[in-house]
XYZ file of C-alpha atoms in Angstrom:
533
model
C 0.000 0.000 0.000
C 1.226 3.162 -0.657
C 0.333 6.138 1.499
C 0.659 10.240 0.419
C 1.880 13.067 2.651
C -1.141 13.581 4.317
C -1.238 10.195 5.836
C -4.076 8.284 4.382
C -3.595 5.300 1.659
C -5.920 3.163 -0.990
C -5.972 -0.007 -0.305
C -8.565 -3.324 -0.339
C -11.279 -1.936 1.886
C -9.238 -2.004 5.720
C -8.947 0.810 7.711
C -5.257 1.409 9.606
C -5.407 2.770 13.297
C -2.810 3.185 16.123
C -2.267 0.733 18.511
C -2.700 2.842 21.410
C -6.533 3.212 19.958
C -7.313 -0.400 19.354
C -5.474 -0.906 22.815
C -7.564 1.039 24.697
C -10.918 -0.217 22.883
C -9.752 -3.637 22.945
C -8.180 -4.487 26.360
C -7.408 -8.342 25.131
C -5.645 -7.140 22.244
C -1.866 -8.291 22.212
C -0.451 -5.780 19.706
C 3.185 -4.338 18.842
C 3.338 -0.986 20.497
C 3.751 1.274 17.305
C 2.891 -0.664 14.179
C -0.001 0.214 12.613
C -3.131 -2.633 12.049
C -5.936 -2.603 9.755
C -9.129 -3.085 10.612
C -11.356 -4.473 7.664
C -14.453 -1.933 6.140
C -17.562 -3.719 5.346
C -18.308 -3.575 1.941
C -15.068 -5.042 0.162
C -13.758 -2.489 -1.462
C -13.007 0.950 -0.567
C -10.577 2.971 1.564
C -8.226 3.270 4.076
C -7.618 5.706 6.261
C -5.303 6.513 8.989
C -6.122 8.166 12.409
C -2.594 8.744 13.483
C -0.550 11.019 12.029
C 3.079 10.993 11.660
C 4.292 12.523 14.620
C 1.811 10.481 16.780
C -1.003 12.736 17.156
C -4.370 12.543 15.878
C -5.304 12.859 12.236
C -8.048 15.275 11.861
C -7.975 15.065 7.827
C -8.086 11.240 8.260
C -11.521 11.466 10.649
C -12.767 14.107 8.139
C -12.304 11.606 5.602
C -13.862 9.102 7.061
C -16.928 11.131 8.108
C -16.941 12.084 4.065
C -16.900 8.354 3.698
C -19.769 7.449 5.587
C -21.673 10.314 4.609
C -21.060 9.131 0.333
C -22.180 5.586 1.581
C -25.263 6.820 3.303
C -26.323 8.753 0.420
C -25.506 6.448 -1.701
C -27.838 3.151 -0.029
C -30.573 5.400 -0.047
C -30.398 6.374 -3.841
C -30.576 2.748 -4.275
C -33.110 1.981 -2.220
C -35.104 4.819 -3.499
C -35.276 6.990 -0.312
C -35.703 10.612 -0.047
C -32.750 12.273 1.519
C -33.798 15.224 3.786
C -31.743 18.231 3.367
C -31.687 21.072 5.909
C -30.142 24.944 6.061
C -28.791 25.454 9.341
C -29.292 28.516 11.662
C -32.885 28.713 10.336
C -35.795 29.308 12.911
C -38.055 26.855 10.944
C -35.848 24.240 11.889
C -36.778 24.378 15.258
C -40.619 24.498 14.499
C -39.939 21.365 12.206
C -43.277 19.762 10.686
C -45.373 22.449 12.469
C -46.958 25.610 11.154
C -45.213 28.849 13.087
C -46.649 32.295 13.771
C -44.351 34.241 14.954
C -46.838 37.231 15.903
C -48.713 34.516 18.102
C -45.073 34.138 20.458
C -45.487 38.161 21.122
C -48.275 39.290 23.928
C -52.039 38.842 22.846
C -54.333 41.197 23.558
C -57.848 40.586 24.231
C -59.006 41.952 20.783
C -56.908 39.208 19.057
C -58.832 36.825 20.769
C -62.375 37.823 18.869
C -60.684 38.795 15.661
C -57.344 36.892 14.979
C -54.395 38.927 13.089
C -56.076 42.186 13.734
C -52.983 43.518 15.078
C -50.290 41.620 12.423
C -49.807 44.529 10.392
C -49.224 46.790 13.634
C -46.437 44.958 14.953
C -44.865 44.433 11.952
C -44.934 47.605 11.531
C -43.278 48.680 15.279
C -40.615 46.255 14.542
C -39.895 48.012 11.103
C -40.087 52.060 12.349
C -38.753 51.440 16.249
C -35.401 49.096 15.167
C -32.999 51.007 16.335
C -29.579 49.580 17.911
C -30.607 49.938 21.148
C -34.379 49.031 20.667
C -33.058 45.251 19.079
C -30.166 44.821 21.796
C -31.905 46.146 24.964
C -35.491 47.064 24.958
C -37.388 44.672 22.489
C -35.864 41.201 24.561
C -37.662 42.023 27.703
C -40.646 44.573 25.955
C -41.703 41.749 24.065
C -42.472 39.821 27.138
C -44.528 42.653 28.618
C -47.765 42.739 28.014
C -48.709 46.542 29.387
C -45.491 48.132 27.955
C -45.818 46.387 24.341
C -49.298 47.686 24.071
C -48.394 51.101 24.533
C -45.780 50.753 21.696
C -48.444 49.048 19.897
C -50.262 52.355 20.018
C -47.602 54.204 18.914
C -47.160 52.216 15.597
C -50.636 52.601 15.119
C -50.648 56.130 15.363
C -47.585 56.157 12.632
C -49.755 53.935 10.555
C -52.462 56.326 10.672
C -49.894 59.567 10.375
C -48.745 57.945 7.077
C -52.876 58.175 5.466
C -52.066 60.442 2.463
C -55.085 61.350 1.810
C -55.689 63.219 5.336
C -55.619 61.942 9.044
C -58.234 59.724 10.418
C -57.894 57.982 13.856
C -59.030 54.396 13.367
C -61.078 52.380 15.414
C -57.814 49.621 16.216
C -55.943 53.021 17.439
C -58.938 53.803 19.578
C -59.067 50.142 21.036
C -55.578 50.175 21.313
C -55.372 53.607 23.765
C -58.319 52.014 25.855
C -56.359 48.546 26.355
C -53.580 50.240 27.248
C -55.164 52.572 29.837
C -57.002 49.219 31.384
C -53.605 47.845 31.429
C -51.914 50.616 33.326
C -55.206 50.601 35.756
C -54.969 47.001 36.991
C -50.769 47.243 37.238
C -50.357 50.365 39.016
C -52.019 48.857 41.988
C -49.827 45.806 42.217
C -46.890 48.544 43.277
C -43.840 45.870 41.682
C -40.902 47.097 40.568
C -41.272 45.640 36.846
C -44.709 46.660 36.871
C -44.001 50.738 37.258
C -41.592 50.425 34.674
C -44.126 48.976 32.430
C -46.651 51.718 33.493
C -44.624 54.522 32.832
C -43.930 53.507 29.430
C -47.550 52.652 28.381
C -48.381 56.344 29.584
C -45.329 57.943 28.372
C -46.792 56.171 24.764
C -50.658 58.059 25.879
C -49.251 60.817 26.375
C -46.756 61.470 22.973
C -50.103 60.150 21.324
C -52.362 62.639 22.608
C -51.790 65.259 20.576
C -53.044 63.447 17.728
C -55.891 61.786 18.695
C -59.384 62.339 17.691
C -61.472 64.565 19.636
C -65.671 65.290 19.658
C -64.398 68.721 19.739
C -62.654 70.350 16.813
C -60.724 73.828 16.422
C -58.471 75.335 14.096
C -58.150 78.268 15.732
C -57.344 77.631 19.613
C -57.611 81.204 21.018
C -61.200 80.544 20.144
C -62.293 77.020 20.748
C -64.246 76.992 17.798
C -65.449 74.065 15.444
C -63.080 74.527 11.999
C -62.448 72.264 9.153
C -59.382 72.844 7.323
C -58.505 71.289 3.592
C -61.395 69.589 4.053
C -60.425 68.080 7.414
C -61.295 68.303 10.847
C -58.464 69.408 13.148
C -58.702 68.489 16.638
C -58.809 71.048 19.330
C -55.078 72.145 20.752
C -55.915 72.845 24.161
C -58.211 69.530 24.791
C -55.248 67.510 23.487
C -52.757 69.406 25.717
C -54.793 68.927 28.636
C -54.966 65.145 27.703
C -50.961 65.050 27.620
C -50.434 67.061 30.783
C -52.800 64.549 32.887
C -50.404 61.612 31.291
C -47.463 63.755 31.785
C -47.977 64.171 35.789
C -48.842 60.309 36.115
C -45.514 59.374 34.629
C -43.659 61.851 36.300
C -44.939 60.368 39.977
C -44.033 57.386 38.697
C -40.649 58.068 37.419
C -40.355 59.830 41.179
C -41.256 56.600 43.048
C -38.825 54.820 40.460
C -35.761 56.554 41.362
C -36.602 56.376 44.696
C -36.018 52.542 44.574
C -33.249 53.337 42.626
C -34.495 51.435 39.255
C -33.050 53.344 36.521
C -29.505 52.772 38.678
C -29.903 48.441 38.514
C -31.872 47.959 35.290
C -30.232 49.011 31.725
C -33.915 48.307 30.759
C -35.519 51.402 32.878
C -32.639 53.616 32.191
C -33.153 53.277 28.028
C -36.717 53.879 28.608
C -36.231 56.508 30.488
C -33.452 58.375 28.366
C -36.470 58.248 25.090
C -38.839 59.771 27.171
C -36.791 62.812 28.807
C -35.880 63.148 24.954
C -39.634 63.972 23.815
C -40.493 65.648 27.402
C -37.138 67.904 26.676
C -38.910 69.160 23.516
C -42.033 70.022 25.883
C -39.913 71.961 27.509
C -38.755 74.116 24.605
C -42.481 74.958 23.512
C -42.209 71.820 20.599
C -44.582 71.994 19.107
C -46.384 74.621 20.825
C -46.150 76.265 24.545
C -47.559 75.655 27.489
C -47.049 71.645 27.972
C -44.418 72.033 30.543
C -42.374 73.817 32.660
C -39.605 76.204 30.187
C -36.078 74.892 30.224
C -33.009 77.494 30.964
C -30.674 76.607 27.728
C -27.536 77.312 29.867
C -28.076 74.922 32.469
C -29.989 72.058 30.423
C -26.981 69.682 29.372
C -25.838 69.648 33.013
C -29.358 69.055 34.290
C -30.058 66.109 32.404
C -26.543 64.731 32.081
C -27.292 62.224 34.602
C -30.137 60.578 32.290
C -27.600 60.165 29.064
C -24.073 59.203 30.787
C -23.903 56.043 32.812
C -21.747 53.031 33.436
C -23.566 51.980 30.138
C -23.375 54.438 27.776
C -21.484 57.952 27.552
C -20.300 60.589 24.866
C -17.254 60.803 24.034
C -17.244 62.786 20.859
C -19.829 64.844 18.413
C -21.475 62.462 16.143
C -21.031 64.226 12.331
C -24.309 62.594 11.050
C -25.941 64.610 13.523
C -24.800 67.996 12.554
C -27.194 70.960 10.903
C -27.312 74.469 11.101
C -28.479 74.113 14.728
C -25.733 71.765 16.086
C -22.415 72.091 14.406
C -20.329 69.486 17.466
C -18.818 72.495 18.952
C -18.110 72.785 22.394
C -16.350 76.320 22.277
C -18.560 78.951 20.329
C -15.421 80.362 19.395
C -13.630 77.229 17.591
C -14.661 77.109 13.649
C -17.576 74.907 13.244
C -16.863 71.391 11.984
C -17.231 70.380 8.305
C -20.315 68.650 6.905
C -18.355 65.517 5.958
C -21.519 64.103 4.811
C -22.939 66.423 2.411
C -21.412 66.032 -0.922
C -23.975 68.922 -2.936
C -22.253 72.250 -3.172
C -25.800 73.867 -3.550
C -26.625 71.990 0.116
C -23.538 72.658 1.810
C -23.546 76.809 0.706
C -27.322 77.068 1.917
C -26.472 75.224 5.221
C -23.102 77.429 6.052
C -25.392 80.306 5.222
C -27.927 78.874 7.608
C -25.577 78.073 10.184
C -24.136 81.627 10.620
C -27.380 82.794 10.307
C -28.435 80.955 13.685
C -25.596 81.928 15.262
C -26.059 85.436 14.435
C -29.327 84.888 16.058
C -28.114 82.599 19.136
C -25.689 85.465 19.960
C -28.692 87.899 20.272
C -31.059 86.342 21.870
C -28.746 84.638 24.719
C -26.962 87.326 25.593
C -28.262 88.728 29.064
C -29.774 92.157 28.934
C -27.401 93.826 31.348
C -24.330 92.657 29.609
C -21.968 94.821 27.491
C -21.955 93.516 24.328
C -19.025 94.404 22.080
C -20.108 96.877 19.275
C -17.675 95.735 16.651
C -19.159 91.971 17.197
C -22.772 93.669 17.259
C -22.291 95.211 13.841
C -20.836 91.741 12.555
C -23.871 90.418 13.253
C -26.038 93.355 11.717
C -24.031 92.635 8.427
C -24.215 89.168 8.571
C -27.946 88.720 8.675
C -28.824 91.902 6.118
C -26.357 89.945 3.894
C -27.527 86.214 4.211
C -30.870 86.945 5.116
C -31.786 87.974 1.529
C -29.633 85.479 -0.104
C -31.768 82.761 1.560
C -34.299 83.916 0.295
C -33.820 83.836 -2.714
C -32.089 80.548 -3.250
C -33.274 78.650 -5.957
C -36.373 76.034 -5.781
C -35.532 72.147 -6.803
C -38.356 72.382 -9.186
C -36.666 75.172 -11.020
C -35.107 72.925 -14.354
C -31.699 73.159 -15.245
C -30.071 73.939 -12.093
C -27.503 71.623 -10.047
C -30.110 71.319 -7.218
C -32.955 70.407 -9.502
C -34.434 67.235 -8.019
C -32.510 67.298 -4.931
C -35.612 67.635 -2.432
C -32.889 67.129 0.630
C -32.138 70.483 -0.705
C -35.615 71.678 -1.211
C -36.734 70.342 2.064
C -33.842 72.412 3.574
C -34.266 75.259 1.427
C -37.839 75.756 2.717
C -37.260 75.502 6.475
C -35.024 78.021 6.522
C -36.536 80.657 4.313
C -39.490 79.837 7.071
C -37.358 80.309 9.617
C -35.845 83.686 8.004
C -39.615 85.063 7.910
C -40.128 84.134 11.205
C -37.484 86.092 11.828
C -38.045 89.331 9.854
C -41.886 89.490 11.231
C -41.722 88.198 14.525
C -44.365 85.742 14.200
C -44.434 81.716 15.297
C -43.604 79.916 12.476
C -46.753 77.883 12.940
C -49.347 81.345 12.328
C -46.741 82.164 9.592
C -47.279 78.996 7.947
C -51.207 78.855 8.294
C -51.969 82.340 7.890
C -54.140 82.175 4.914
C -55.308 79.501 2.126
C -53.910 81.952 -0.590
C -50.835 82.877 1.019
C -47.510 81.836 -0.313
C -46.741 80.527 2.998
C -49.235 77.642 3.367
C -47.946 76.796 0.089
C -44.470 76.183 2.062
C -45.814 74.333 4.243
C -47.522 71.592 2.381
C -44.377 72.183 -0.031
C -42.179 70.888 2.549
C -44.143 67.776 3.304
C -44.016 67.279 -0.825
C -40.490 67.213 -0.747
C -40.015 65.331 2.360
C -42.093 62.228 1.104
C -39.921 62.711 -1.949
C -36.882 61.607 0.051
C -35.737 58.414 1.379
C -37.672 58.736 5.178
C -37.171 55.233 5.146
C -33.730 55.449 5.887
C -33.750 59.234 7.672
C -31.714 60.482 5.230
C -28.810 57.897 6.491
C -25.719 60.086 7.204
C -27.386 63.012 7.379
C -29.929 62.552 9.843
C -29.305 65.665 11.666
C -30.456 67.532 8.896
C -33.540 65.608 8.475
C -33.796 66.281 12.825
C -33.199 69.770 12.275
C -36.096 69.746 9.127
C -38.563 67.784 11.328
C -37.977 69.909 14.812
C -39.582 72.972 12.296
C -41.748 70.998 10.784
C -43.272 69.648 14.000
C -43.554 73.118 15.219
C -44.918 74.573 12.155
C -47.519 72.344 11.184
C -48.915 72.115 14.461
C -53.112 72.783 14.686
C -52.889 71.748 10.597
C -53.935 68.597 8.976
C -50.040 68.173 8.268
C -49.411 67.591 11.945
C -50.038 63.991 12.381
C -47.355 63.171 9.723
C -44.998 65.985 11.224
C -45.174 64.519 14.619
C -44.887 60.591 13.553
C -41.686 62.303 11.405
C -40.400 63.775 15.225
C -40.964 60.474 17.256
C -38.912 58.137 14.894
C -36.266 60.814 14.872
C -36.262 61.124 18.479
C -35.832 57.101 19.140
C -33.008 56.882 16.148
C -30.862 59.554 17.797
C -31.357 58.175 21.204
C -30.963 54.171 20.627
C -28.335 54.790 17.844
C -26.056 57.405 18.532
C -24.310 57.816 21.751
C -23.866 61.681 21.130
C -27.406 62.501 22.952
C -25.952 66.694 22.638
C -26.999 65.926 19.228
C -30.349 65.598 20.336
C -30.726 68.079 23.014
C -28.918 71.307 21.704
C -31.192 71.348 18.612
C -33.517 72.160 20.623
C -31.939 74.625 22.698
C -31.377 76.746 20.077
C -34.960 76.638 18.315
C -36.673 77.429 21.070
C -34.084 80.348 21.893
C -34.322 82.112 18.298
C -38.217 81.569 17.569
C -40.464 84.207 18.295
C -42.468 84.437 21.395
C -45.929 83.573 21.322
């Protein structure tokens, strides 16, 4: 027999082992210490193989052959006997559910409407698997919010909401929204009283879910005009009344916040990653009550200057901290700069020359503005730096303006609606600016007027971008778009869609990024340069 390099020989259908192996399996067996035997294959004629290699050791090629082997002999008795050989993929979760039907919605919590009427709710949490899939929301919340039957209603009701906010043809509340708000307050009802730990986690978060959703619910009482109260139909559509809905979200917003009280009190948010991710989404949203998003009055006014070192303790943990500016987060409103005087950073992700000159414009446009506004009262303000500002805006101001539409043909930003989308915040922002007015009268001022026509321009060219994806690496422009947007469209029939725009935002920048001043000094500086109500 003659044997190659690698230790294994053909031969009449034996198969050569080391002695030590047959020694040990055999215990009667008188062998030579050290010269190989063959041990006869059934079959007659095939090969040989050789476990021991040539130093001694063990011949992994020669038990990989012989594994081969058996696996050509098995296949090939069943050919002949006319079997059918079962193949199967690996790491496939039908494997485990072999021979049986699986639902996979049916493994998430049932609610008692899925009893009467099976896959109501399919689409729904497809869908708030699809929109809330962040980093954090696969690796952190989702494993344990799954198994929670109060806290995955209330994102239930969330994704309904979206659902609805997505209607193009105007917003309607439907009934499976409706039943899904009243399960969830039953929920919260019968686990509040049980006072458990996991239970007031689960309770915050189904209200924390009313409340973002009460702004956009439907309402017996309709208003366009909230100074008034009055019945209105807009476009053709009802608009619910402002001050019913904020009344709805400040009676959610005081239940969560006792809650949140009597959570830190046994020191939850400290033990639990779980409670403390919750918890950083929801001062995220409540932050943006804070700066009058989308309109005034729905809590307590944040001081800009003290606001990162207020809520620092909420975003930096032993978990999670920031240790530098995120670029896909930067916009005219948040340029990563922790010294006002350092140069702003670069937008490395904006490639368009016509984007990147409107958004330098923009950006030392808002800090022309930042500069006014947040400078105390009683403090000398240098004339020269004054004057600089004076020039700044009377220069850029106009130029803004006037930039050129997306629609317009010919023109390197023709078809760019990132552009467009851009283009028409700020020239809202700019009027805001130049009449003092909120940017949400500005925008719904009149049928005729050529703002309105912004307004429902900029949800044109928004749908005409890729939302799916938030603009990928430039997501703090599409922040920075929405945070106006939100504002601006508020009492309109554009709202719902504006606000389902702000919530996704607001859970990609917390669960994906760790640079949560990306989030937060937005904001800041909205609320400090829009007009006063």
């Amino acid at each position: 027999m003659e044997c190659d390099s690698c230790g294994t020989g053909i031969g009449t259908g034996s198969l050569i082992v080391s002695v030590d192996w047959i020694g040990r399996g055999n215990p009667g067996a008188s062998l030579a210490r050290g010269k190989p035997q063959t041990v006869p294959l059934d079959g007659g004629e095939g090969f040989e193989f050789v476990l021991m290699g040539p130093e001694g050791g063990l011949d992994k090629a020669g038990i990989s052959q012989i594994r081969a082997h058996t696996t050509r002999e098995l296949h090939k008795t069943r050919r002949q006997t006319g079997q059918a050989i079962l193949r199967r993929r690996r790491n496939r979760p039908a494997n485990i559910f072999f021979g049986s039907q699986f639902d996979a919605f049916q493994a998430l919590p049932q609610l008692p409407m899925e009893a009467k009427m099976p896959g109501i709710l399919n689409e729904i949490k497809h869908n708030v698997f699809h929109v809330y899939n962040q980093t954090g929301m696969r690796q952190v919340i989702w494993p344990r919010g799954t198994k929670d039957d109060t806290f995955f209603t209330g994102m239930l009701l969330m994704s309904s909401v979206h659902l609805d906010s997505m209607n193009t043809a105007g917003f309607e509340l439907s009934p499976i929204t409706t039943a899904l708000k009243l399960e969830a307050m039953r929920q919260v009802r019968e686990k509040i009283r049980t006072q458990a730990a996991d239970d007031i986690i689960s309770c915050i978060s189904a209200i924390a879910c009313l409340a973002t959703c009460a702004l956009v619910s439907d309402s017996e009482d309709w208003a366009g005009d909230s100074s008034v109260g009055r019945k209105t139909v807009l476009f053709g559509y009802q608009v619910r009344d402002e001050i019913e809905g904020a009344e709805e979200y400040l009676i959610h917003r005081k239940a969560y916040a006792v809650l949140i009280k009597e959570a830190f009190e046994q020191q939850m948010f400290e033990r639990s990653r779980f409670c403390k991710d919750v918890l950083r989404v929801i001062t995220v949203i409540a932050i943006a009550r804070r700066c009058r998003m989308p309109t005034s009055g729905l809590a307590p006014p944040i001081d800009s200057a003290t606001a990162l070192k207020e809520y620092r303790y909420v975003f930096e943990d032993m978990w999670q901290s920031r240790t530098h500016p995120a670029p896909e987060l930067f916009s005219p409103v948040y340029d990563g700069r922790e010294d006002p005087s350092e140069d702003p950073l670069p937008y490395v992700h904006v490639h368009a020359e016509h984007l990147r000159l409107l958004l330098q414009m923009m950006q030392w446009v808002v800090n022309a503005w930042l500069r006014q506004t947040r400078v105390p009262l009683d403090v000398d303000v240098d004339a020269g730096e004054s004057d600089t500002d004076t020039v700044v805006l009377n220069s850029l101001c106009p130029r803004i303006l006037h930039m050129p539409s997306a629609k317009v043909p010919g023109l390197p930003c023709t078809g760019d609606y990132v552009y467009e989308a851009c283009r028409i915040v700020a020239v809202l922002m700019v009027q805001s600016a130049e009449r003092n007015q909120l940017w949400r009268v500005l925008a719904q001022e009149g049928s005729g007027s050529e703002t309105v026509t912004l307004l429902r321009a900029l949800r044109y060219a928004l749908e005409k971008t890729d939302l799916g994806s938030l603009w990928g690496k430039n997501i703090g422009l599409l922040y920075w778009v929405g945070l106006v947007f939100h504002c601006a469209a508020f009492g309109s029939t554009e709202y719902p869609f504006a606000h389902a725009l702000h919530v996704r935002a607001c859970f990609e920048l917390t669960y994906s990024y760790h640079d949560w001043h990306g989030a937060l000094k937005p904001m800041l500086a909205l609320k400090d340069i829009m007009a006063d109500p």
